[in-house]
Amino acid sequence: MQVDSVQRWMEDLKLMTECECMCVLQAKPISLEEDVQGDLILAGGPGPGDPLQLLLKRGWVISTELRRIGQKLAQDRWARVHSMSVRLTCHARSMVSEYSAVSRNSSQEMSQIEKLLMEKCSELSAVTERCLQVENEHVLKSMKACVSETLSTLGEHFGQLLELALTREVQALVRKIDASDNIYTTESTTGNLFSLTQEGAPLCRIIAKEGGVVALFKVCRQDAFRCLYPQALRTLASICCVEEGVHQLEKVDGVLCLADILTDDSHSEATRAEAAAVVAQVTSPHLPFTQHLSSFLESMEEIVTALVKLCQEASSGEVFLLASAALANITFFDTMACEMLLQLNAIRILLEACSDKQRVDTPYTRDQIVTILANMSVLEQCASDIIQENGVQLIMGMLSEKPRSGTPAEVAACERVQQKAAVTLARLSRDPAVAREAVRLSCMSRLIELCRSPSERNSSDAVLVACLAALRRLAGICPEGLQDSDFQQLVQPRLVDSFLLCSNMEESFV
């Protein structure tokens, strides 16, 4: 959610104060235990208003308590288990009463689960209190199993209640979007739906099942809501991280709608970029269910053409990243896409973009470009296009990709760039002209450095294997570029032996 971090922290402070006398009197014994301060997380709930926020915040508090009670139970910290159980009962009761106060009449099913939840909370408090009086270890051990079972059942009831309540609120939001002809109402409701998608996959599944995808595509098919297309498409991209979202997208001809938006130049760049983000999501090679999106093949040529154009005309790095990510995923999705990209001169467009810092200035974007090149390099014609556009030198530069910030995500992106650059080089070096150009540009020296120096590849085994493969391919065509020691250690042995040699280089035997 796009909320200032300080503002979010201030809101969360509401969950860090004590407001119920029962909690103070029964759940906060004076103690010298080192983790007492860590237990002061519970609170009175959020203020009156949005039932969704109430559910999410109370849900987070109760989920945290359930997890921590389980941890204390495993440590046989019975005093802590009991005090936290009492506090859990307070918060469960508060959630039920607060939600009842702000929501419409609850269903019979919800009322039944609420009753079961509160019964289990009372049972947990009672049994943990009895455990405090027991000194016999064997009896305590049998009671521990009972407490664990009660805690597990309580968690199930809580999960069922929370899912029912959230489903109900999502249904209300979807109905509101579906029925609205007011741009401000639709904007506000779509924003609420997007915020929910950021809470994780379970909520995305609920939204998909309750018709959220259908309602959002309805928005994207109405000219009156054109200014809301980016927001609606961004929400769709989030929902489609789950299988139910992709299935709903296919049912409502969502791919055709995305193709229409991407190919219509009257739409803003922001709108087309968000449509590209949805395409990237539904073609992700990391999601197995996207590979069965049969309707995509029918519109693939139009979509690929529009995405290449968006890459060429992108006014910012973010737009280029979304368009190139969609293209990269499509090259995994179907091999025909690589041939289409060749015909559209995509290699020239992508390599030209590499020298434009406004469009390509992060390892994340270079990761998408080198992915496309690696997948296209299986085609014979690709080699001549790469040489013509001075692509070998750019690939050589990608072998030296370094993170700026040192964050885990950026380091991982740099590793992917290095690995895929080596893979691309190995595939392209089937062509002797590419191999000779790579040797001329000292690619072999860089590959040897990556193999022998773990710090240059961030100790990545994937980069090492790719570099060894590329080095062996180049050495087969231009062996004169290697010293004897490099040949004997990195080329002549079996690949696995060279890998073990290089991967053990930073081990200390002191």
Short mmCIF file of C-alpha atoms in Angstrom, two decimals:
data_model
loop_
_atom_site.label_atom_id
_atom_site.label_comp_id
_atom_site.label_asym_id
_atom_site.label_seq_id
_atom_site.Cartn_x
_atom_site.Cartn_y
_atom_site.Cartn_z
CA MET A 1 0.00 0.00 0.00
CA GLN A 2 1.31 3.42 -0.91
CA VAL A 3 1.30 4.83 2.62
CA ASP A 4 4.01 6.91 4.24
CA SER A 5 6.04 4.66 6.56
CA VAL A 6 5.79 7.06 9.51
CA GLN A 7 2.04 7.34 9.06
CA ARG A 8 1.79 3.53 8.96
CA TRP A 9 3.89 3.29 12.11
CA MET A 10 1.64 5.78 13.90
CA GLU A 11 -1.40 3.71 12.95
CA ASP A 12 0.27 0.54 14.21
CA LEU A 13 0.90 2.22 17.58
CA LYS A 14 -2.77 1.66 18.27
CA LEU A 15 -1.89 -2.01 18.49
CA MET A 16 0.92 -1.38 20.96
CA THR A 17 -1.08 -0.04 23.96
CA GLU A 18 -3.08 -1.69 26.70
CA CYS A 19 -6.74 -0.79 26.93
CA GLU A 20 -8.58 -3.62 28.63
CA CYS A 21 -8.52 -4.00 32.38
CA MET A 22 -8.68 -7.77 32.13
CA CYS A 23 -5.47 -7.77 30.09
CA VAL A 24 -3.70 -5.53 32.59
CA LEU A 25 -4.86 -7.43 35.66
CA GLN A 26 -4.57 -11.00 34.47
CA ALA A 27 -2.17 -11.04 31.54
CA LYS A 28 0.63 -8.78 32.76
CA PRO A 29 2.14 -10.28 35.90
CA ILE A 30 5.12 -8.45 37.33
CA SER A 31 8.04 -10.42 35.97
CA LEU A 32 11.77 -10.27 35.43
CA GLU A 33 11.58 -12.45 32.33
CA GLU A 34 13.73 -11.19 29.51
CA ASP A 35 10.94 -11.32 26.91
CA VAL A 36 8.24 -9.47 28.87
CA GLN A 37 8.68 -6.34 26.80
CA GLY A 38 8.28 -8.41 23.65
CA ASP A 39 4.83 -9.48 24.81
CA LEU A 40 3.48 -5.94 25.09
CA ILE A 41 2.21 -5.95 21.53
CA LEU A 42 -1.47 -6.15 22.10
CA ALA A 43 -3.92 -3.39 22.01
CA GLY A 44 -7.29 -1.98 21.72
CA GLY A 45 -8.33 -2.28 18.13
CA PRO A 46 -8.45 0.24 15.35
CA GLY A 47 -10.86 3.09 15.62
CA PRO A 48 -14.39 2.99 14.26
CA GLY A 49 -14.86 2.96 10.51
CA ASP A 50 -13.71 0.54 7.87
CA PRO A 51 -14.59 -3.05 8.82
CA LEU A 52 -11.90 -4.34 6.46
CA GLN A 53 -9.14 -2.52 8.30
CA LEU A 54 -10.59 -3.70 11.59
CA LEU A 55 -10.50 -7.32 10.42
CA LEU A 56 -6.97 -7.05 9.02
CA LYS A 57 -5.51 -5.38 12.10
CA ARG A 58 -7.28 -7.55 14.65
CA GLY A 59 -6.48 -10.57 12.50
CA TRP A 60 -2.79 -9.70 12.55
CA VAL A 61 -2.79 -9.30 16.34
CA ILE A 62 -4.58 -12.60 16.98
CA SER A 63 -2.45 -14.50 14.45
CA THR A 64 0.67 -13.17 16.16
CA GLU A 65 -0.62 -14.22 19.56
CA LEU A 66 -1.47 -17.73 18.36
CA ARG A 67 2.02 -18.16 16.96
CA ARG A 68 3.70 -16.89 20.11
CA ILE A 69 1.57 -19.04 22.41
CA GLY A 70 2.73 -22.03 20.37
CA GLN A 71 6.35 -20.97 20.86
CA LYS A 72 5.96 -20.56 24.63
CA LEU A 73 4.12 -23.89 24.83
CA ALA A 74 7.04 -25.64 23.13
CA GLN A 75 9.32 -24.13 25.80
CA ASP A 76 6.99 -25.23 28.65
CA ARG A 77 6.66 -21.62 29.79
CA TRP A 78 3.28 -22.19 31.42
CA ALA A 79 2.94 -18.81 33.14
CA ARG A 80 3.48 -17.06 29.84
CA VAL A 81 1.16 -19.45 28.01
CA HIS A 82 -1.66 -18.72 30.43
CA SER A 83 -1.25 -14.96 30.46
CA MET A 84 -1.12 -14.83 26.68
CA SER A 85 -4.17 -17.12 26.44
CA VAL A 86 -6.17 -14.70 28.57
CA ARG A 87 -5.05 -11.82 26.40
CA LEU A 88 -5.94 -13.78 23.27
CA THR A 89 -9.47 -14.26 24.62
CA CYS A 90 -9.78 -10.50 25.12
CA HIS A 91 -8.74 -9.77 21.57
CA ALA A 92 -10.96 -12.42 20.04
CA ARG A 93 -13.92 -11.02 21.99
CA SER A 94 -13.00 -7.49 20.89
CA MET A 95 -12.78 -8.51 17.23
CA VAL A 96 -16.17 -10.19 17.33
CA SER A 97 -17.90 -7.30 19.11
CA GLU A 98 -16.24 -4.54 17.07
CA TYR A 99 -16.96 -6.23 13.75
CA SER A 100 -20.57 -6.85 14.77
CA ALA A 101 -20.89 -3.15 15.60
CA VAL A 102 -19.69 -1.88 12.21
CA SER A 103 -20.96 -4.60 9.87
CA ARG A 104 -24.38 -5.66 8.71
CA ASN A 105 -26.28 -8.52 10.31
CA SER A 106 -24.01 -11.54 10.45
CA SER A 107 -25.01 -14.84 8.90
CA GLN A 108 -25.98 -17.89 10.90
CA GLU A 109 -22.71 -19.57 9.88
CA MET A 110 -20.65 -16.67 11.16
CA SER A 111 -22.56 -16.57 14.45
CA GLN A 112 -21.95 -20.28 14.93
CA ILE A 113 -18.20 -19.98 14.28
CA GLU A 114 -17.99 -16.94 16.58
CA LYS A 115 -19.56 -19.02 19.33
CA LEU A 116 -17.16 -21.92 18.72
CA LEU A 117 -14.19 -19.54 18.71
CA MET A 118 -15.12 -17.96 22.04
CA GLU A 119 -15.77 -21.37 23.59
CA LYS A 120 -12.31 -22.55 22.55
CA CYS A 121 -10.74 -19.34 23.89
CA SER A 122 -12.39 -19.91 27.28
CA GLU A 123 -11.33 -23.56 27.20
CA LEU A 124 -7.73 -22.58 26.45
CA SER A 125 -7.65 -20.07 29.32
CA ALA A 126 -9.14 -22.59 31.73
CA VAL A 127 -6.85 -25.49 30.82
CA THR A 128 -3.69 -23.36 30.91
CA GLU A 129 -4.71 -22.06 34.34
CA ARG A 130 -5.04 -25.65 35.58
CA CYS A 131 -1.59 -26.41 34.18
CA LEU A 132 -0.12 -23.79 36.52
CA GLN A 133 -1.29 -25.85 39.51
CA VAL A 134 0.16 -29.15 38.25
CA GLU A 135 3.62 -30.23 39.41
CA ASN A 136 3.67 -33.83 38.17
CA GLU A 137 5.64 -33.89 34.91
CA HIS A 138 3.78 -36.86 33.43
CA VAL A 139 0.40 -35.23 34.04
CA LEU A 140 1.71 -31.96 32.66
CA LYS A 141 2.95 -33.72 29.55
CA SER A 142 -0.51 -35.17 28.84
CA MET A 143 -2.11 -31.77 29.49
CA LYS A 144 0.36 -30.18 27.08
CA ALA A 145 -1.02 -32.34 24.27
CA CYS A 146 -4.53 -31.20 25.22
CA VAL A 147 -3.47 -27.54 25.17
CA SER A 148 -1.80 -28.01 21.78
CA GLU A 149 -4.95 -29.59 20.34
CA THR A 150 -7.15 -26.81 21.76
CA LEU A 151 -4.80 -24.18 20.33
CA SER A 152 -4.89 -25.86 16.92
CA THR A 153 -8.70 -26.02 16.89
CA LEU A 154 -8.91 -22.42 18.04
CA GLY A 155 -6.66 -21.39 15.16
CA GLU A 156 -8.88 -23.23 12.68
CA HIS A 157 -12.03 -21.52 14.00
CA PHE A 158 -10.29 -18.15 13.88
CA GLY A 159 -9.16 -18.75 10.28
CA GLN A 160 -12.68 -19.77 9.24
CA LEU A 161 -14.24 -16.73 10.89
CA LEU A 162 -11.73 -14.33 9.39
CA GLU A 163 -12.16 -15.82 5.91
CA LEU A 164 -15.96 -15.60 6.15
CA ALA A 165 -15.83 -11.99 7.29
CA LEU A 166 -13.29 -10.97 4.65
CA THR A 167 -15.27 -12.76 1.95
CA ARG A 168 -18.34 -10.84 2.99
CA GLU A 169 -16.52 -7.50 2.79
CA VAL A 170 -14.96 -8.37 -0.57
CA GLN A 171 -18.40 -9.28 -1.93
CA ALA A 172 -19.64 -5.85 -0.89
CA LEU A 173 -16.70 -4.12 -2.65
CA VAL A 174 -17.17 -6.14 -5.85
CA ARG A 175 -20.92 -5.40 -5.91
CA LYS A 176 -20.14 -1.72 -5.42
CA ILE A 177 -17.71 -1.67 -8.38
CA ASP A 178 -20.08 -3.68 -10.53
CA ALA A 179 -23.06 -1.42 -9.89
CA SER A 180 -21.32 1.96 -9.86
CA ASP A 181 -21.48 4.48 -12.68
CA ASN A 182 -19.80 7.15 -10.56
CA ILE A 183 -16.11 7.64 -11.29
CA TYR A 184 -15.22 8.71 -7.74
CA THR A 185 -17.00 5.78 -6.11
CA THR A 186 -15.36 3.35 -8.52
CA GLU A 187 -11.93 4.89 -7.94
CA SER A 188 -12.26 4.65 -4.15
CA THR A 189 -13.60 1.09 -4.22
CA THR A 190 -10.95 -0.11 -6.68
CA GLY A 191 -8.31 1.45 -4.44
CA ASN A 192 -9.67 -0.51 -1.48
CA LEU A 193 -9.57 -3.70 -3.53
CA PHE A 194 -5.96 -3.03 -4.55
CA SER A 195 -4.99 -2.50 -0.90
CA LEU A 196 -6.47 -5.89 -0.09
CA THR A 197 -4.41 -7.60 -2.80
CA GLN A 198 -1.26 -6.38 -1.03
CA GLU A 199 -2.20 -8.43 2.04
CA GLY A 200 -1.18 -11.68 0.33
CA ALA A 201 -2.31 -14.61 -1.81
CA PRO A 202 -5.23 -15.76 0.42
CA LEU A 203 -7.03 -12.46 -0.05
CA CYS A 204 -6.27 -12.48 -3.79
CA ARG A 205 -7.97 -15.89 -3.98
CA ILE A 206 -11.03 -14.56 -2.20
CA ILE A 207 -11.21 -11.55 -4.53
CA ALA A 208 -10.91 -13.77 -7.61
CA LYS A 209 -13.54 -16.22 -6.38
CA GLU A 210 -15.98 -13.43 -5.54
CA GLY A 211 -15.89 -11.87 -9.01
CA GLY A 212 -13.22 -9.20 -8.57
CA VAL A 213 -11.55 -9.98 -11.92
CA VAL A 214 -14.88 -9.79 -13.76
CA ALA A 215 -15.76 -6.44 -12.16
CA LEU A 216 -12.34 -4.91 -12.91
CA PHE A 217 -12.42 -5.94 -16.56
CA LYS A 218 -15.88 -4.39 -16.75
CA VAL A 219 -14.26 -1.12 -15.66
CA CYS A 220 -11.52 -1.56 -18.30
CA ARG A 221 -14.14 -1.92 -21.04
CA GLN A 222 -15.94 1.36 -20.32
CA ASP A 223 -14.65 4.55 -21.95
CA ALA A 224 -16.18 6.60 -19.14
CA PHE A 225 -13.66 5.06 -16.73
CA ARG A 226 -10.53 5.51 -18.90
CA CYS A 227 -8.72 7.47 -16.22
CA LEU A 228 -9.20 4.49 -13.87
CA TYR A 229 -7.69 1.92 -16.24
CA PRO A 230 -4.18 2.08 -14.69
CA GLN A 231 -5.53 1.50 -11.19
CA ALA A 232 -7.84 -1.32 -12.30
CA LEU A 233 -5.05 -3.01 -14.30
CA ARG A 234 -2.62 -2.72 -11.39
CA THR A 235 -5.17 -4.46 -9.18
CA LEU A 236 -5.69 -7.17 -11.81
CA ALA A 237 -1.94 -7.82 -11.99
CA SER A 238 -1.90 -8.38 -8.23
CA ILE A 239 -4.91 -10.72 -8.27
CA CYS A 240 -3.40 -12.79 -11.09
CA CYS A 241 -0.57 -13.96 -8.84
CA VAL A 242 -2.95 -16.78 -7.89
CA GLU A 243 -4.39 -19.51 -10.10
CA GLU A 244 -7.99 -18.47 -9.50
CA GLY A 245 -7.23 -14.99 -10.83
CA VAL A 246 -5.71 -16.29 -14.08
CA HIS A 247 -8.64 -18.66 -14.64
CA GLN A 248 -11.12 -15.83 -14.15
CA LEU A 249 -9.12 -13.64 -16.55
CA GLU A 250 -9.36 -16.29 -19.24
CA LYS A 251 -13.09 -16.80 -18.68
CA VAL A 252 -13.88 -13.12 -19.36
CA ASP A 253 -11.59 -12.86 -22.44
CA GLY A 254 -9.20 -10.75 -20.43
CA VAL A 255 -6.29 -11.39 -22.80
CA LEU A 256 -8.28 -9.89 -25.67
CA CYS A 257 -9.04 -6.82 -23.56
CA LEU A 258 -5.34 -6.44 -22.70
CA ALA A 259 -4.42 -6.73 -26.38
CA ASP A 260 -6.95 -4.02 -27.28
CA ILE A 261 -5.48 -1.67 -24.67
CA LEU A 262 -1.87 -2.33 -25.67
CA THR A 263 -2.52 -1.78 -29.39
CA ASP A 264 -4.61 1.37 -28.92
CA ASP A 265 -2.28 4.39 -29.05
CA SER A 266 -5.03 6.63 -27.75
CA HIS A 267 -4.47 5.12 -24.31
CA SER A 268 -1.90 6.79 -22.10
CA GLU A 269 1.55 5.28 -21.67
CA ALA A 270 0.72 4.59 -18.02
CA THR A 271 -2.33 2.56 -19.03
CA ARG A 272 -0.39 0.50 -21.57
CA ALA A 273 2.42 -0.04 -19.05
CA GLU A 274 -0.05 -1.43 -16.49
CA ALA A 275 -1.53 -3.67 -19.18
CA ALA A 276 2.01 -4.92 -19.86
CA ALA A 277 2.34 -5.65 -16.13
CA VAL A 278 -0.76 -7.87 -16.27
CA VAL A 279 0.68 -9.67 -19.32
CA ALA A 280 3.96 -10.18 -17.45
CA GLN A 281 2.08 -11.64 -14.51
CA VAL A 282 -0.12 -14.07 -16.45
CA THR A 283 2.83 -15.34 -18.54
CA SER A 284 5.25 -15.73 -15.62
CA PRO A 285 7.35 -18.90 -16.05
CA HIS A 286 7.47 -19.23 -12.26
CA LEU A 287 3.72 -19.93 -12.08
CA PRO A 288 2.89 -23.37 -13.53
CA PHE A 289 -0.78 -22.58 -14.12
CA THR A 290 -0.02 -19.74 -16.54
CA GLN A 291 1.38 -22.18 -19.10
CA HIS A 292 -2.14 -23.36 -19.93
CA LEU A 293 -3.45 -19.94 -20.95
CA SER A 294 -4.64 -21.05 -24.39
CA SER A 295 -6.35 -17.77 -25.26
CA PHE A 296 -3.02 -15.96 -25.11
CA LEU A 297 -1.69 -17.61 -28.27
CA GLU A 298 -4.51 -16.12 -30.33
CA SER A 299 -3.45 -12.56 -29.48
CA MET A 300 0.29 -13.14 -29.03
CA GLU A 301 1.47 -11.45 -32.23
CA GLU A 302 -0.50 -8.28 -31.51
CA ILE A 303 0.70 -8.19 -27.93
CA VAL A 304 4.36 -8.80 -28.79
CA THR A 305 4.28 -6.09 -31.46
CA ALA A 306 2.72 -3.61 -29.04
CA LEU A 307 5.21 -4.45 -26.28
CA VAL A 308 8.22 -3.96 -28.58
CA LYS A 309 6.80 -0.57 -29.57
CA LEU A 310 6.29 0.30 -25.89
CA CYS A 311 9.93 -0.59 -25.16
CA GLN A 312 11.07 1.62 -28.04
CA GLU A 313 8.95 4.61 -27.00
CA ALA A 314 9.16 4.24 -23.19
CA SER A 315 9.66 7.55 -21.44
CA SER A 316 10.90 6.05 -18.17
CA GLY A 317 12.73 3.09 -16.74
CA GLU A 318 9.60 1.79 -15.03
CA VAL A 319 7.62 1.62 -18.29
CA PHE A 320 10.52 -0.09 -20.07
CA LEU A 321 10.91 -2.58 -17.22
CA LEU A 322 7.23 -3.61 -17.35
CA ALA A 323 7.22 -3.97 -21.15
CA SER A 324 10.52 -5.87 -21.29
CA ALA A 325 9.47 -8.15 -18.41
CA ALA A 326 6.33 -9.07 -20.35
CA LEU A 327 8.42 -9.82 -23.45
CA ALA A 328 10.91 -11.88 -21.43
CA ASN A 329 8.12 -14.02 -19.97
CA ILE A 330 6.49 -14.47 -23.37
CA THR A 331 9.76 -15.88 -24.79
CA PHE A 332 9.45 -18.64 -22.19
CA PHE A 333 5.74 -19.04 -22.88
CA ASP A 334 6.04 -19.89 -26.58
CA THR A 335 9.04 -20.32 -28.92
CA MET A 336 7.18 -18.56 -31.76
CA ALA A 337 7.62 -15.33 -29.80
CA CYS A 338 11.40 -15.38 -30.44
CA GLU A 339 10.84 -15.54 -34.20
CA MET A 340 8.36 -12.67 -33.96
CA LEU A 341 10.91 -10.62 -32.05
CA LEU A 342 13.53 -11.22 -34.74
CA GLN A 343 11.15 -10.00 -37.43
CA LEU A 344 10.35 -6.89 -35.36
CA ASN A 345 14.07 -5.98 -35.01
CA ALA A 346 13.72 -6.35 -31.25
CA ILE A 347 17.45 -7.05 -30.80
CA ARG A 348 18.36 -3.63 -32.19
CA ILE A 349 15.68 -1.91 -30.06
CA LEU A 350 16.75 -3.65 -26.86
CA LEU A 351 20.49 -3.15 -27.39
CA GLU A 352 19.99 0.52 -28.23
CA ALA A 353 18.01 0.92 -25.02
CA CYS A 354 20.99 -0.40 -23.02
CA SER A 355 22.86 2.82 -23.78
CA ASP A 356 19.89 4.97 -22.66
CA LYS A 357 20.23 5.52 -18.91
CA GLN A 358 16.71 6.93 -18.73
CA ARG A 359 15.26 3.57 -19.77
CA VAL A 360 17.87 1.03 -18.62
CA ASP A 361 19.66 1.89 -15.41
CA THR A 362 19.10 -1.04 -13.05
CA PRO A 363 20.13 -4.71 -12.95
CA TYR A 364 16.43 -5.61 -12.88
CA THR A 365 15.92 -4.15 -16.35
CA ARG A 366 19.15 -5.66 -17.70
CA ASP A 367 17.93 -8.99 -16.32
CA GLN A 368 14.87 -8.76 -18.59
CA ILE A 369 16.94 -7.76 -21.64
CA VAL A 370 19.49 -10.54 -21.24
CA THR A 371 16.66 -13.05 -20.63
CA ILE A 372 15.18 -12.13 -24.01
CA LEU A 373 18.60 -12.36 -25.68
CA ALA A 374 19.31 -15.75 -24.07
CA ASN A 375 16.01 -17.18 -25.27
CA MET A 376 16.41 -15.69 -28.75
CA SER A 377 20.00 -16.94 -29.07
CA VAL A 378 18.76 -20.46 -29.86
CA LEU A 379 17.82 -19.10 -33.31
CA GLU A 380 20.62 -19.15 -35.90
CA GLN A 381 19.80 -15.73 -37.36
CA CYS A 382 20.15 -14.15 -33.92
CA ALA A 383 23.98 -14.35 -34.01
CA SER A 384 24.35 -12.13 -37.09
CA ASP A 385 21.93 -9.55 -35.63
CA ILE A 386 23.88 -9.50 -32.35
CA ILE A 387 27.20 -8.87 -34.13
CA GLN A 388 25.65 -6.22 -36.36
CA GLU A 389 24.36 -4.30 -33.34
CA ASN A 390 27.62 -4.64 -31.36
CA GLY A 391 25.78 -6.92 -28.96
CA VAL A 392 28.77 -9.05 -27.93
CA GLN A 393 30.36 -6.05 -26.23
CA LEU A 394 27.14 -5.34 -24.32
CA ILE A 395 26.91 -8.96 -23.23
CA MET A 396 30.54 -8.73 -22.12
CA GLY A 397 29.56 -5.71 -19.99
CA MET A 398 26.77 -7.71 -18.38
CA LEU A 399 29.34 -10.24 -17.17
CA SER A 400 30.64 -7.43 -14.95
CA GLU A 401 27.25 -6.48 -13.47
CA LYS A 402 27.68 -5.25 -9.88
CA PRO A 403 25.05 -4.26 -7.28
CA ARG A 404 24.98 -0.64 -6.15
CA SER A 405 23.07 -0.94 -2.91
CA GLY A 406 24.00 -4.44 -1.80
CA THR A 407 20.39 -5.38 -1.01
CA PRO A 408 19.63 -9.11 -1.37
CA ALA A 409 17.19 -8.45 -4.23
CA GLU A 410 19.71 -6.41 -6.21
CA VAL A 411 22.53 -8.89 -5.56
CA ALA A 412 20.29 -11.71 -6.82
CA ALA A 413 19.39 -9.66 -9.92
CA CYS A 414 23.10 -9.13 -10.68
CA GLU A 415 23.74 -12.86 -10.36
CA ARG A 416 20.94 -13.56 -12.83
CA VAL A 417 22.37 -11.02 -15.27
CA GLN A 418 25.84 -12.61 -15.10
CA GLN A 419 24.47 -16.13 -15.44
CA LYS A 420 22.21 -15.33 -18.40
CA ALA A 421 24.94 -13.29 -20.11
CA ALA A 422 27.22 -16.34 -19.94
CA VAL A 423 24.42 -18.60 -21.21
CA THR A 424 23.75 -16.22 -24.11
CA LEU A 425 27.45 -16.10 -24.97
CA ALA A 426 27.71 -19.90 -24.93
CA ARG A 427 24.72 -20.29 -27.24
CA LEU A 428 25.81 -17.56 -29.64
CA SER A 429 29.37 -18.94 -29.82
CA ARG A 430 28.12 -21.79 -31.98
CA ASP A 431 28.75 -19.19 -34.68
CA PRO A 432 32.55 -18.86 -35.15
CA ALA A 433 32.18 -15.15 -35.94
CA VAL A 434 30.62 -14.51 -32.52
CA ALA A 435 33.27 -16.65 -30.80
CA ARG A 436 36.13 -14.74 -32.46
CA GLU A 437 34.51 -11.40 -31.54
CA ALA A 438 34.13 -12.58 -27.93
CA VAL A 439 37.81 -13.59 -27.78
CA ARG A 440 38.84 -10.25 -29.31
CA LEU A 441 36.91 -8.45 -26.56
CA SER A 442 38.69 -10.51 -23.84
CA CYS A 443 35.54 -12.37 -22.85
CA MET A 444 37.63 -15.44 -22.01
CA SER A 445 39.65 -13.48 -19.45
CA ARG A 446 36.47 -12.28 -17.77
CA LEU A 447 34.96 -15.77 -17.76
CA ILE A 448 38.14 -17.17 -16.17
CA GLU A 449 38.04 -14.43 -13.54
CA LEU A 450 34.42 -15.27 -12.72
CA CYS A 451 35.30 -18.96 -12.43
CA ARG A 452 38.37 -18.48 -10.24
CA SER A 453 37.19 -15.61 -8.04
CA PRO A 454 34.06 -16.41 -5.98
CA SER A 455 33.71 -12.76 -4.93
CA GLU A 456 33.31 -11.69 -8.58
CA ARG A 457 30.23 -13.90 -8.89
CA ASN A 458 29.02 -13.47 -5.29
CA SER A 459 29.85 -17.17 -4.75
CA SER A 460 26.98 -18.11 -7.05
CA ASP A 461 27.10 -21.72 -8.28
CA ALA A 462 24.67 -20.92 -11.12
CA VAL A 463 27.01 -18.22 -12.46
CA LEU A 464 29.99 -20.59 -12.14
CA VAL A 465 28.33 -23.37 -14.16
CA ALA A 466 27.24 -20.94 -16.89
CA CYS A 467 30.74 -19.40 -17.12
CA LEU A 468 32.42 -22.80 -17.33
CA ALA A 469 30.06 -23.82 -20.15
CA ALA A 470 30.69 -20.57 -22.06
CA LEU A 471 34.45 -20.85 -21.56
CA ARG A 472 34.49 -24.40 -22.90
CA ARG A 473 32.47 -23.38 -25.94
CA LEU A 474 34.88 -20.53 -26.73
CA ALA A 475 37.93 -22.71 -26.08
CA GLY A 476 36.65 -25.26 -28.58
CA ILE A 477 36.78 -22.64 -31.32
CA CYS A 478 39.67 -20.42 -30.18
CA PRO A 479 41.94 -22.49 -27.87
CA GLU A 480 44.83 -20.10 -28.35
CA GLY A 481 43.13 -17.64 -26.00
CA LEU A 482 43.79 -19.86 -22.97
CA GLN A 483 46.88 -20.43 -20.84
CA ASP A 484 47.87 -24.05 -20.18
CA SER A 485 46.86 -23.92 -16.50
CA ASP A 486 43.41 -22.57 -17.38
CA PHE A 487 42.94 -25.23 -20.03
CA GLN A 488 44.02 -28.04 -17.70
CA GLN A 489 41.82 -26.91 -14.82
CA LEU A 490 38.76 -25.30 -16.43
CA VAL A 491 38.36 -26.95 -19.85
CA GLN A 492 40.01 -30.35 -20.03
CA PRO A 493 38.46 -32.05 -16.95
CA ARG A 494 34.85 -33.09 -16.68
CA LEU A 495 32.56 -30.14 -16.03
CA VAL A 496 31.73 -31.40 -12.54
CA ASP A 497 35.43 -31.64 -11.64
CA SER A 498 36.12 -28.09 -12.79
CA PHE A 499 33.04 -26.96 -10.88
CA LEU A 500 34.23 -28.59 -7.65
CA LEU A 501 37.70 -27.11 -8.10
CA CYS A 502 36.37 -23.57 -8.53
CA SER A 503 33.65 -23.79 -5.90
CA ASN A 504 36.18 -24.85 -3.25
CA MET A 505 38.61 -22.02 -3.94
CA GLU A 506 37.42 -19.82 -1.08
CA GLU A 507 37.37 -22.60 1.52
CA SER A 508 39.89 -22.30 4.33
CA PHE A 509 41.79 -25.34 5.55
CA VAL A 510 43.52 -23.56 8.44
#
